[in-house]
Amino acid sequence: MASAVAAAAAATTPDHLFIMRNNFYLGAYQAAINCSDSLPPLSPDESLERDCLVFRSYVALGSYQLVINEIDASAATPLQAVKLLALYLSSPDNKEAVISSLKDWLADPAIGNNPTLRLIAGTIFMHEQDYNEALKHTNAGGTMDLHALNVQIFLKMYRSDYAEKQLRIMQQIDEDHSLTQLANAWLDMAVGGAKIQEAYLIFQDFSEKYQMTGLILNGKAVCCMHMGNFEEAETLLLEALNKDAKDPETLANLVVCSLHVGKPASRYLSQLKLSHPDHMLVKRVSAAEESFDRAVQSVA
């Protein structure tokens, strides 16, 4: 009975962070930061979540040093976790120290089960392509963010069957949640075929309801490329480039799209190499160039 009363109370309590959270999920990071200033009075838990969303948005915008400078040693565990992510992404030199700290914190019974810490751990280990280690900390779920990250990890492991199970859990919790819709689109794109159209419609729905972001534009563009509509994809990607000229997914997708429409892709590839030298497409191109050079040398 008590749990039913608590659930009813939760249902009637306004979600002051809904718009801010939604902006973050859909890639409108500056909008998420901006709306943090106009929120009504928040509970301590809500204030902590707001601060996490603000700093996660700054991380997504690449403002790593701001996050590192502003989160001090007295901050709560979720904020310390976000600071670890900023340190990890800011420089390859930090990776070993960050992963060492992360493992120490995860092993601490007092904080190891914190959902934000587990989310950041999953994100960092996914970056490291250590998917099994990532799943150790995310697979139990507990939040929509963790379930959505599980979908991403399983898709990177080419296990769309497990990704689909996670999506079903998300749909049972909240079918209309933006993360549920995004996870559905990611799975549809991975499965391909007729599912691509369904993914396109999800991104189209987002673009009609919310601020157009690079994430939404790239989602629509990738669906268009899968369906062979490269000119529409190019238009969407150029719009995304206008929003953020250094976004790695936009640049990588423009390289692929340009090749398909018979336009030079070297400028986009050069930009990608300069701003994101560790991007998968850069590594693949470099490996192909090295193989070509070796082949030329062996003939010579």
PDB file of C-alpha atoms in Angstrom:
ATOM      1  CA  MET A   1       0.000   0.000   0.000  1.00  0.00           C
ATOM      2  CA  ALA A   2       2.817   2.390   0.935  1.00  0.00           C
ATOM      3  CA  SER A   3       4.519   1.849  -2.431  1.00  0.00           C
ATOM      4  CA  ALA A   4       1.238   2.550  -4.251  1.00  0.00           C
ATOM      5  CA  VAL A   5       0.880   5.825  -2.328  1.00  0.00           C
ATOM      6  CA  ALA A   6       4.485   6.746  -3.145  1.00  0.00           C
ATOM      7  CA  ALA A   7       3.920   5.947  -6.825  1.00  0.00           C
ATOM      8  CA  ALA A   8       0.756   8.079  -6.868  1.00  0.00           C
ATOM      9  CA  ALA A   9       2.622  10.957  -5.205  1.00  0.00           C
ATOM     10  CA  ALA A  10       5.455  10.665  -7.739  1.00  0.00           C
ATOM     11  CA  ALA A  11       2.944  10.717 -10.590  1.00  0.00           C
ATOM     12  CA  THR A  12       1.453  14.015  -9.349  1.00  0.00           C
ATOM     13  CA  THR A  13       4.806  15.685  -8.667  1.00  0.00           C
ATOM     14  CA  PRO A  14       5.815  17.901 -11.602  1.00  0.00           C
ATOM     15  CA  ASP A  15       9.030  16.867 -13.360  1.00  0.00           C
ATOM     16  CA  HIS A  16      10.904  20.169 -13.286  1.00  0.00           C
ATOM     17  CA  LEU A  17      13.839  18.715 -15.241  1.00  0.00           C
ATOM     18  CA  PHE A  18      11.874  17.164 -18.122  1.00  0.00           C
ATOM     19  CA  ILE A  19      12.652  19.850 -20.733  1.00  0.00           C
ATOM     20  CA  MET A  20      16.296  20.119 -19.687  1.00  0.00           C
ATOM     21  CA  ARG A  21      16.732  16.329 -19.745  1.00  0.00           C
ATOM     22  CA  ASN A  22      15.020  16.061 -23.115  1.00  0.00           C
ATOM     23  CA  ASN A  23      17.249  18.758 -24.619  1.00  0.00           C
ATOM     24  CA  PHE A  24      20.290  16.822 -23.431  1.00  0.00           C
ATOM     25  CA  TYR A  25      19.075  13.493 -24.839  1.00  0.00           C
ATOM     26  CA  LEU A  26      18.379  15.013 -28.264  1.00  0.00           C
ATOM     27  CA  GLY A  27      21.703  16.843 -28.532  1.00  0.00           C
ATOM     28  CA  ALA A  28      20.496  20.385 -27.738  1.00  0.00           C
ATOM     29  CA  TYR A  29      23.269  20.802 -25.198  1.00  0.00           C
ATOM     30  CA  GLN A  30      23.416  24.593 -25.050  1.00  0.00           C
ATOM     31  CA  ALA A  31      19.638  24.711 -24.673  1.00  0.00           C
ATOM     32  CA  ALA A  32      19.920  22.264 -21.757  1.00  0.00           C
ATOM     33  CA  ILE A  33      22.504  24.522 -20.102  1.00  0.00           C
ATOM     34  CA  ASN A  34      20.441  27.663 -20.742  1.00  0.00           C
ATOM     35  CA  CYS A  35      17.218  26.294 -19.265  1.00  0.00           C
ATOM     36  CA  SER A  36      19.035  25.288 -16.051  1.00  0.00           C
ATOM     37  CA  ASP A  37      18.928  28.969 -15.041  1.00  0.00           C
ATOM     38  CA  SER A  38      15.139  29.296 -15.245  1.00  0.00           C
ATOM     39  CA  LEU A  39      14.028  26.308 -13.163  1.00  0.00           C
ATOM     40  CA  PRO A  40      11.722  26.597 -10.125  1.00  0.00           C
ATOM     41  CA  PRO A  41      13.074  25.753  -6.636  1.00  0.00           C
ATOM     42  CA  LEU A  42      14.385  22.174  -6.669  1.00  0.00           C
ATOM     43  CA  SER A  43      14.846  19.436  -4.090  1.00  0.00           C
ATOM     44  CA  PRO A  44      18.464  18.468  -3.240  1.00  0.00           C
ATOM     45  CA  ASP A  45      18.223  15.385  -5.509  1.00  0.00           C
ATOM     46  CA  GLU A  46      16.817  17.467  -8.374  1.00  0.00           C
ATOM     47  CA  SER A  47      19.541  20.090  -7.890  1.00  0.00           C
ATOM     48  CA  LEU A  48      22.205  17.394  -8.128  1.00  0.00           C
ATOM     49  CA  GLU A  49      20.643  15.961 -11.295  1.00  0.00           C
ATOM     50  CA  ARG A  50      20.435  19.467 -12.780  1.00  0.00           C
ATOM     51  CA  ASP A  51      24.123  20.064 -12.082  1.00  0.00           C
ATOM     52  CA  CYS A  52      25.024  16.689 -13.614  1.00  0.00           C
ATOM     53  CA  LEU A  53      23.033  17.509 -16.752  1.00  0.00           C
ATOM     54  CA  VAL A  54      24.722  20.914 -17.040  1.00  0.00           C
ATOM     55  CA  PHE A  55      28.207  19.438 -16.747  1.00  0.00           C
ATOM     56  CA  ARG A  56      27.393  16.459 -19.008  1.00  0.00           C
ATOM     57  CA  SER A  57      26.194  19.023 -21.578  1.00  0.00           C
ATOM     58  CA  TYR A  58      29.482  20.917 -21.292  1.00  0.00           C
ATOM     59  CA  VAL A  59      31.348  17.610 -21.769  1.00  0.00           C
ATOM     60  CA  ALA A  60      29.253  16.916 -24.895  1.00  0.00           C
ATOM     61  CA  LEU A  61      30.183  20.384 -26.201  1.00  0.00           C
ATOM     62  CA  GLY A  62      33.871  19.629 -25.654  1.00  0.00           C
ATOM     63  CA  SER A  63      34.303  22.130 -22.793  1.00  0.00           C
ATOM     64  CA  TYR A  64      36.288  19.629 -20.759  1.00  0.00           C
ATOM     65  CA  GLN A  65      38.496  22.107 -18.910  1.00  0.00           C
ATOM     66  CA  LEU A  66      35.495  24.083 -17.644  1.00  0.00           C
ATOM     67  CA  VAL A  67      34.076  20.897 -16.095  1.00  0.00           C
ATOM     68  CA  ILE A  68      37.451  19.895 -14.624  1.00  0.00           C
ATOM     69  CA  ASN A  69      37.915  23.360 -13.099  1.00  0.00           C
ATOM     70  CA  GLU A  70      34.406  23.790 -11.684  1.00  0.00           C
ATOM     71  CA  ILE A  71      33.868  20.394 -10.011  1.00  0.00           C
ATOM     72  CA  ASP A  72      35.995  20.340  -6.862  1.00  0.00           C
ATOM     73  CA  ALA A  73      36.937  17.512  -4.509  1.00  0.00           C
ATOM     74  CA  SER A  74      33.983  18.180  -2.193  1.00  0.00           C
ATOM     75  CA  ALA A  75      31.374  17.574  -4.935  1.00  0.00           C
ATOM     76  CA  ALA A  76      28.968  14.623  -4.769  1.00  0.00           C
ATOM     77  CA  THR A  77      29.828  11.270  -6.403  1.00  0.00           C
ATOM     78  CA  PRO A  78      27.736  11.815  -9.589  1.00  0.00           C
ATOM     79  CA  LEU A  79      29.558  15.095 -10.264  1.00  0.00           C
ATOM     80  CA  GLN A  80      32.938  13.506  -9.563  1.00  0.00           C
ATOM     81  CA  ALA A  81      32.015  10.834 -12.127  1.00  0.00           C
ATOM     82  CA  VAL A  82      31.233  13.489 -14.757  1.00  0.00           C
ATOM     83  CA  LYS A  83      34.583  15.140 -13.974  1.00  0.00           C
ATOM     84  CA  LEU A  84      36.293  11.768 -14.580  1.00  0.00           C
ATOM     85  CA  LEU A  85      34.651  11.603 -18.014  1.00  0.00           C
ATOM     86  CA  ALA A  86      35.888  15.130 -18.807  1.00  0.00           C
ATOM     87  CA  LEU A  87      39.421  14.172 -17.715  1.00  0.00           C
ATOM     88  CA  TYR A  88      39.274  10.985 -19.809  1.00  0.00           C
ATOM     89  CA  LEU A  89      38.129  12.797 -22.956  1.00  0.00           C
ATOM     90  CA  SER A  90      40.384  15.837 -22.518  1.00  0.00           C
ATOM     91  CA  SER A  91      43.692  14.045 -23.142  1.00  0.00           C
ATOM     92  CA  PRO A  92      44.981  10.539 -23.964  1.00  0.00           C
ATOM     93  CA  ASP A  93      47.584  11.102 -21.215  1.00  0.00           C
ATOM     94  CA  ASN A  94      44.811  10.967 -18.600  1.00  0.00           C
ATOM     95  CA  LYS A  95      43.349   7.605 -19.624  1.00  0.00           C
ATOM     96  CA  GLU A  96      45.332   5.303 -17.337  1.00  0.00           C
ATOM     97  CA  ALA A  97      44.844   7.459 -14.234  1.00  0.00           C
ATOM     98  CA  VAL A  98      41.123   7.922 -14.941  1.00  0.00           C
ATOM     99  CA  ILE A  99      40.499   4.196 -15.453  1.00  0.00           C
ATOM    100  CA  SER A 100      42.469   3.411 -12.280  1.00  0.00           C
ATOM    101  CA  SER A 101      40.368   5.892 -10.259  1.00  0.00           C
ATOM    102  CA  LEU A 102      37.185   4.617 -11.859  1.00  0.00           C
ATOM    103  CA  LYS A 103      37.927   1.022 -10.876  1.00  0.00           C
ATOM    104  CA  ASP A 104      38.731   2.093  -7.302  1.00  0.00           C
ATOM    105  CA  TRP A 105      35.424   3.968  -7.008  1.00  0.00           C
ATOM    106  CA  LEU A 106      33.408   1.117  -8.530  1.00  0.00           C
ATOM    107  CA  ALA A 107      34.948  -1.283  -5.982  1.00  0.00           C
ATOM    108  CA  ASP A 108      33.934   1.003  -3.080  1.00  0.00           C
ATOM    109  CA  PRO A 109      30.694  -0.399  -1.538  1.00  0.00           C
ATOM    110  CA  ALA A 110      29.656   3.102  -0.431  1.00  0.00           C
ATOM    111  CA  ILE A 111      29.494   4.603  -3.935  1.00  0.00           C
ATOM    112  CA  GLY A 112      30.116   1.753  -6.422  1.00  0.00           C
ATOM    113  CA  ASN A 113      26.426   1.281  -7.214  1.00  0.00           C
ATOM    114  CA  ASN A 114      25.710   4.962  -7.904  1.00  0.00           C
ATOM    115  CA  PRO A 115      23.779   5.076 -11.226  1.00  0.00           C
ATOM    116  CA  THR A 116      25.702   8.076 -12.613  1.00  0.00           C
ATOM    117  CA  LEU A 117      29.047   6.492 -11.731  1.00  0.00           C
ATOM    118  CA  ARG A 118      27.946   3.262 -13.447  1.00  0.00           C
ATOM    119  CA  LEU A 119      26.773   5.259 -16.485  1.00  0.00           C
ATOM    120  CA  ILE A 120      30.105   7.077 -16.779  1.00  0.00           C
ATOM    121  CA  ALA A 121      31.972   3.775 -16.282  1.00  0.00           C
ATOM    122  CA  GLY A 122      29.960   2.201 -19.103  1.00  0.00           C
ATOM    123  CA  THR A 123      30.622   5.213 -21.341  1.00  0.00           C
ATOM    124  CA  ILE A 124      34.383   5.168 -20.703  1.00  0.00           C
ATOM    125  CA  PHE A 125      34.754   1.394 -21.148  1.00  0.00           C
ATOM    126  CA  MET A 126      32.651   1.598 -24.329  1.00  0.00           C
ATOM    127  CA  HIS A 127      35.111   4.233 -25.619  1.00  0.00           C
ATOM    128  CA  GLU A 128      37.880   1.771 -24.757  1.00  0.00           C
ATOM    129  CA  GLN A 129      35.977  -0.897 -26.747  1.00  0.00           C
ATOM    130  CA  ASP A 130      36.023  -3.049 -23.589  1.00  0.00           C
ATOM    131  CA  TYR A 131      32.363  -3.935 -23.908  1.00  0.00           C
ATOM    132  CA  ASN A 132      32.325  -6.768 -21.382  1.00  0.00           C
ATOM    133  CA  GLU A 133      33.794  -4.492 -18.712  1.00  0.00           C
ATOM    134  CA  ALA A 134      31.241  -1.811 -19.611  1.00  0.00           C
ATOM    135  CA  LEU A 135      28.354  -4.269 -19.221  1.00  0.00           C
ATOM    136  CA  LYS A 136      29.582  -5.332 -15.780  1.00  0.00           C
ATOM    137  CA  HIS A 137      28.534  -1.914 -14.557  1.00  0.00           C
ATOM    138  CA  THR A 138      25.557  -1.089 -16.814  1.00  0.00           C
ATOM    139  CA  ASN A 139      23.764  -4.379 -17.429  1.00  0.00           C
ATOM    140  CA  ALA A 140      21.746  -4.255 -14.210  1.00  0.00           C
ATOM    141  CA  GLY A 141      20.063  -1.108 -15.542  1.00  0.00           C
ATOM    142  CA  GLY A 142      18.059   0.958 -13.064  1.00  0.00           C
ATOM    143  CA  THR A 143      17.718   4.165 -15.088  1.00  0.00           C
ATOM    144  CA  MET A 144      16.630   4.948 -18.639  1.00  0.00           C
ATOM    145  CA  ASP A 145      20.127   6.317 -19.331  1.00  0.00           C
ATOM    146  CA  LEU A 146      21.692   2.977 -18.355  1.00  0.00           C
ATOM    147  CA  HIS A 147      19.235   0.951 -20.456  1.00  0.00           C
ATOM    148  CA  ALA A 148      19.898   3.222 -23.463  1.00  0.00           C
ATOM    149  CA  LEU A 149      23.655   2.821 -22.992  1.00  0.00           C
ATOM    150  CA  ASN A 150      23.164  -0.965 -22.857  1.00  0.00           C
ATOM    151  CA  VAL A 151      21.418  -0.784 -26.251  1.00  0.00           C
ATOM    152  CA  GLN A 152      24.412   1.112 -27.684  1.00  0.00           C
ATOM    153  CA  ILE A 153      26.920  -1.348 -26.203  1.00  0.00           C
ATOM    154  CA  PHE A 154      25.047  -4.413 -27.499  1.00  0.00           C
ATOM    155  CA  LEU A 155      24.790  -2.867 -30.978  1.00  0.00           C
ATOM    156  CA  LYS A 156      28.545  -2.244 -30.972  1.00  0.00           C
ATOM    157  CA  MET A 157      28.943  -5.940 -30.105  1.00  0.00           C
ATOM    158  CA  TYR A 158      26.650  -6.813 -33.072  1.00  0.00           C
ATOM    159  CA  ARG A 159      24.156  -8.347 -30.623  1.00  0.00           C
ATOM    160  CA  SER A 160      20.913  -6.786 -31.810  1.00  0.00           C
ATOM    161  CA  ASP A 161      19.025  -9.595 -30.018  1.00  0.00           C
ATOM    162  CA  TYR A 162      20.268  -8.376 -26.622  1.00  0.00           C
ATOM    163  CA  ALA A 163      19.748  -4.753 -27.676  1.00  0.00           C
ATOM    164  CA  GLU A 164      16.135  -5.590 -28.480  1.00  0.00           C
ATOM    165  CA  LYS A 165      15.630  -7.071 -24.983  1.00  0.00           C
ATOM    166  CA  GLN A 166      16.868  -3.820 -23.445  1.00  0.00           C
ATOM    167  CA  LEU A 167      14.540  -1.839 -25.714  1.00  0.00           C
ATOM    168  CA  ARG A 168      11.576  -3.973 -24.570  1.00  0.00           C
ATOM    169  CA  ILE A 169      12.421  -3.110 -20.935  1.00  0.00           C
ATOM    170  CA  MET A 170      12.529   0.596 -21.837  1.00  0.00           C
ATOM    171  CA  GLN A 171       9.192   0.342 -23.660  1.00  0.00           C
ATOM    172  CA  GLN A 172       7.609  -1.254 -20.596  1.00  0.00           C
ATOM    173  CA  ILE A 173       8.887   1.597 -18.395  1.00  0.00           C
ATOM    174  CA  ASP A 174       7.965   4.472 -20.763  1.00  0.00           C
ATOM    175  CA  GLU A 175       7.278   3.882 -24.439  1.00  0.00           C
ATOM    176  CA  ASP A 176       7.143   7.616 -25.248  1.00  0.00           C
ATOM    177  CA  HIS A 177      10.419   8.535 -23.502  1.00  0.00           C
ATOM    178  CA  SER A 178      12.881  10.203 -25.884  1.00  0.00           C
ATOM    179  CA  LEU A 179      15.581   7.657 -24.969  1.00  0.00           C
ATOM    180  CA  THR A 180      13.178   4.798 -25.732  1.00  0.00           C
ATOM    181  CA  GLN A 181      12.441   6.332 -29.135  1.00  0.00           C
ATOM    182  CA  LEU A 182      16.155   6.927 -29.796  1.00  0.00           C
ATOM    183  CA  ALA A 183      17.045   3.360 -28.793  1.00  0.00           C
ATOM    184  CA  ASN A 184      14.300   2.104 -31.100  1.00  0.00           C
ATOM    185  CA  ALA A 185      15.780   4.123 -33.986  1.00  0.00           C
ATOM    186  CA  TRP A 186      19.334   2.867 -33.258  1.00  0.00           C
ATOM    187  CA  LEU A 187      18.098  -0.728 -33.288  1.00  0.00           C
ATOM    188  CA  ASP A 188      16.078  -0.181 -36.499  1.00  0.00           C
ATOM    189  CA  MET A 189      19.168   1.262 -38.233  1.00  0.00           C
ATOM    190  CA  ALA A 190      21.290  -1.682 -37.081  1.00  0.00           C
ATOM    191  CA  VAL A 191      18.748  -4.227 -38.302  1.00  0.00           C
ATOM    192  CA  GLY A 192      18.323  -2.397 -41.624  1.00  0.00           C
ATOM    193  CA  GLY A 193      15.995  -3.318 -44.465  1.00  0.00           C
ATOM    194  CA  ALA A 194      12.410  -2.157 -43.976  1.00  0.00           C
ATOM    195  CA  LYS A 195      13.268  -0.994 -40.452  1.00  0.00           C
ATOM    196  CA  ILE A 196      15.216   1.989 -41.860  1.00  0.00           C
ATOM    197  CA  GLN A 197      11.962   3.714 -42.807  1.00  0.00           C
ATOM    198  CA  GLU A 198      10.709   3.268 -39.228  1.00  0.00           C
ATOM    199  CA  ALA A 199      13.914   4.826 -37.871  1.00  0.00           C
ATOM    200  CA  TYR A 200      13.542   7.745 -40.306  1.00  0.00           C
ATOM    201  CA  LEU A 201       9.998   8.373 -39.044  1.00  0.00           C
ATOM    202  CA  ILE A 202      11.234   8.474 -35.424  1.00  0.00           C
ATOM    203  CA  PHE A 203      13.805  11.162 -36.305  1.00  0.00           C
ATOM    204  CA  GLN A 204      11.201  12.966 -38.412  1.00  0.00           C
ATOM    205  CA  ASP A 205       8.849  12.985 -35.408  1.00  0.00           C
ATOM    206  CA  PHE A 206      11.625  14.447 -33.233  1.00  0.00           C
ATOM    207  CA  SER A 207      12.321  17.148 -35.822  1.00  0.00           C
ATOM    208  CA  GLU A 208       8.643  18.177 -35.810  1.00  0.00           C
ATOM    209  CA  LYS A 209       8.330  18.248 -32.003  1.00  0.00           C
ATOM    210  CA  TYR A 210      11.665  19.617 -30.839  1.00  0.00           C
ATOM    211  CA  GLN A 211      14.551  21.923 -31.724  1.00  0.00           C
ATOM    212  CA  MET A 212      16.468  20.570 -34.731  1.00  0.00           C
ATOM    213  CA  THR A 213      19.872  19.322 -33.572  1.00  0.00           C
ATOM    214  CA  GLY A 214      22.924  17.714 -35.136  1.00  0.00           C
ATOM    215  CA  LEU A 215      21.895  14.409 -33.561  1.00  0.00           C
ATOM    216  CA  ILE A 216      18.453  14.476 -35.202  1.00  0.00           C
ATOM    217  CA  LEU A 217      19.826  15.685 -38.555  1.00  0.00           C
ATOM    218  CA  ASN A 218      22.494  12.973 -38.603  1.00  0.00           C
ATOM    219  CA  GLY A 219      19.919  10.341 -37.699  1.00  0.00           C
ATOM    220  CA  LYS A 220      17.688  11.360 -40.599  1.00  0.00           C
ATOM    221  CA  ALA A 221      20.682  11.621 -42.952  1.00  0.00           C
ATOM    222  CA  VAL A 222      21.982   8.119 -42.142  1.00  0.00           C
ATOM    223  CA  CYS A 223      18.481   6.715 -42.789  1.00  0.00           C
ATOM    224  CA  CYS A 224      18.389   8.580 -46.119  1.00  0.00           C
ATOM    225  CA  MET A 225      21.762   7.116 -47.131  1.00  0.00           C
ATOM    226  CA  HIS A 226      20.570   3.610 -46.254  1.00  0.00           C
ATOM    227  CA  MET A 227      17.546   4.208 -48.495  1.00  0.00           C
ATOM    228  CA  GLY A 228      19.737   5.572 -51.316  1.00  0.00           C
ATOM    229  CA  ASN A 229      18.533   9.187 -50.957  1.00  0.00           C
ATOM    230  CA  PHE A 230      22.008  10.716 -50.911  1.00  0.00           C
ATOM    231  CA  GLU A 231      21.014  14.207 -52.078  1.00  0.00           C
ATOM    232  CA  GLU A 232      18.519  14.608 -49.224  1.00  0.00           C
ATOM    233  CA  ALA A 233      21.149  13.212 -46.849  1.00  0.00           C
ATOM    234  CA  GLU A 234      23.681  15.785 -48.071  1.00  0.00           C
ATOM    235  CA  THR A 235      21.219  18.650 -47.472  1.00  0.00           C
ATOM    236  CA  LEU A 236      20.560  17.428 -43.919  1.00  0.00           C
ATOM    237  CA  LEU A 237      24.272  16.975 -43.201  1.00  0.00           C
ATOM    238  CA  LEU A 238      25.185  20.449 -44.477  1.00  0.00           C
ATOM    239  CA  GLU A 239      22.515  21.850 -42.142  1.00  0.00           C
ATOM    240  CA  ALA A 240      24.116  19.878 -39.303  1.00  0.00           C
ATOM    241  CA  LEU A 241      27.551  21.224 -40.303  1.00  0.00           C
ATOM    242  CA  ASN A 242      26.195  24.769 -40.007  1.00  0.00           C
ATOM    243  CA  LYS A 243      25.238  24.000 -36.397  1.00  0.00           C
ATOM    244  CA  ASP A 244      28.617  22.490 -35.478  1.00  0.00           C
ATOM    245  CA  ALA A 245      31.476  22.534 -37.987  1.00  0.00           C
ATOM    246  CA  LYS A 246      33.580  20.131 -35.889  1.00  0.00           C
ATOM    247  CA  ASP A 247      30.996  17.449 -35.068  1.00  0.00           C
ATOM    248  CA  PRO A 248      32.717  14.133 -35.863  1.00  0.00           C
ATOM    249  CA  GLU A 249      29.579  12.223 -36.923  1.00  0.00           C
ATOM    250  CA  THR A 250      28.531  15.008 -39.297  1.00  0.00           C
ATOM    251  CA  LEU A 251      31.999  15.111 -40.883  1.00  0.00           C
ATOM    252  CA  ALA A 252      32.241  11.313 -41.154  1.00  0.00           C
ATOM    253  CA  ASN A 253      28.772  11.057 -42.689  1.00  0.00           C
ATOM    254  CA  LEU A 254      29.609  13.873 -45.131  1.00  0.00           C
ATOM    255  CA  VAL A 255      32.709  11.942 -46.264  1.00  0.00           C
ATOM    256  CA  VAL A 256      30.573   8.889 -47.046  1.00  0.00           C
ATOM    257  CA  CYS A 257      27.744  10.907 -48.600  1.00  0.00           C
ATOM    258  CA  SER A 258      30.088  12.999 -50.785  1.00  0.00           C
ATOM    259  CA  LEU A 259      31.692   9.856 -52.220  1.00  0.00           C
ATOM    260  CA  HIS A 260      28.239   8.541 -53.164  1.00  0.00           C
ATOM    261  CA  VAL A 261      27.147  11.769 -54.899  1.00  0.00           C
ATOM    262  CA  GLY A 262      30.486  12.061 -56.728  1.00  0.00           C
ATOM    263  CA  LYS A 263      31.768  15.114 -54.876  1.00  0.00           C
ATOM    264  CA  PRO A 264      35.235  15.526 -53.311  1.00  0.00           C
ATOM    265  CA  ALA A 265      35.317  14.366 -49.695  1.00  0.00           C
ATOM    266  CA  SER A 266      38.935  15.279 -48.858  1.00  0.00           C
ATOM    267  CA  ARG A 267      38.113  18.539 -47.057  1.00  0.00           C
ATOM    268  CA  TYR A 268      35.676  16.836 -44.661  1.00  0.00           C
ATOM    269  CA  LEU A 269      38.154  14.014 -44.089  1.00  0.00           C
ATOM    270  CA  SER A 270      40.951  16.517 -43.360  1.00  0.00           C
ATOM    271  CA  GLN A 271      38.720  18.323 -40.847  1.00  0.00           C
ATOM    272  CA  LEU A 272      37.872  15.001 -39.200  1.00  0.00           C
ATOM    273  CA  LYS A 273      41.562  14.019 -38.985  1.00  0.00           C
ATOM    274  CA  LEU A 274      42.440  17.353 -37.365  1.00  0.00           C
ATOM    275  CA  SER A 275      39.599  17.521 -34.849  1.00  0.00           C
ATOM    276  CA  HIS A 276      39.057  13.805 -34.099  1.00  0.00           C
ATOM    277  CA  PRO A 277      42.178  11.799 -35.029  1.00  0.00           C
ATOM    278  CA  ASP A 278      40.866   8.736 -33.126  1.00  0.00           C
ATOM    279  CA  HIS A 279      37.596   8.519 -35.069  1.00  0.00           C
ATOM    280  CA  MET A 280      36.869   5.079 -36.534  1.00  0.00           C
ATOM    281  CA  LEU A 281      36.676   6.428 -40.112  1.00  0.00           C
ATOM    282  CA  VAL A 282      40.076   8.152 -39.763  1.00  0.00           C
ATOM    283  CA  LYS A 283      41.613   4.905 -38.487  1.00  0.00           C
ATOM    284  CA  ARG A 284      40.100   2.919 -41.361  1.00  0.00           C
ATOM    285  CA  VAL A 285      41.304   5.403 -43.985  1.00  0.00           C
ATOM    286  CA  SER A 286      44.796   5.471 -42.422  1.00  0.00           C
ATOM    287  CA  ALA A 287      44.936   1.658 -42.409  1.00  0.00           C
ATOM    288  CA  ALA A 288      43.851   1.567 -46.073  1.00  0.00           C
ATOM    289  CA  GLU A 289      46.475   4.183 -46.996  1.00  0.00           C
ATOM    290  CA  GLU A 290      49.179   2.192 -45.213  1.00  0.00           C
ATOM    291  CA  SER A 291      48.117  -1.004 -47.009  1.00  0.00           C
ATOM    292  CA  PHE A 292      48.206   0.837 -50.332  1.00  0.00           C
ATOM    293  CA  ASP A 293      51.682   2.252 -49.602  1.00  0.00           C
ATOM    294  CA  ARG A 294      52.955  -1.210 -48.685  1.00  0.00           C
ATOM    295  CA  ALA A 295      51.501  -2.623 -51.883  1.00  0.00           C
ATOM    296  CA  VAL A 296      53.163   0.106 -53.963  1.00  0.00           C
ATOM    297  CA  GLN A 297      56.522  -0.496 -52.232  1.00  0.00           C
ATOM    298  CA  SER A 298      56.314  -4.253 -52.831  1.00  0.00           C
ATOM    299  CA  VAL A 299      55.686  -3.660 -56.569  1.00  0.00           C
ATOM    300  CA  ALA A 300      58.475  -1.075 -56.760  1.00  0.00           C
TER     301      ALA A 300
END
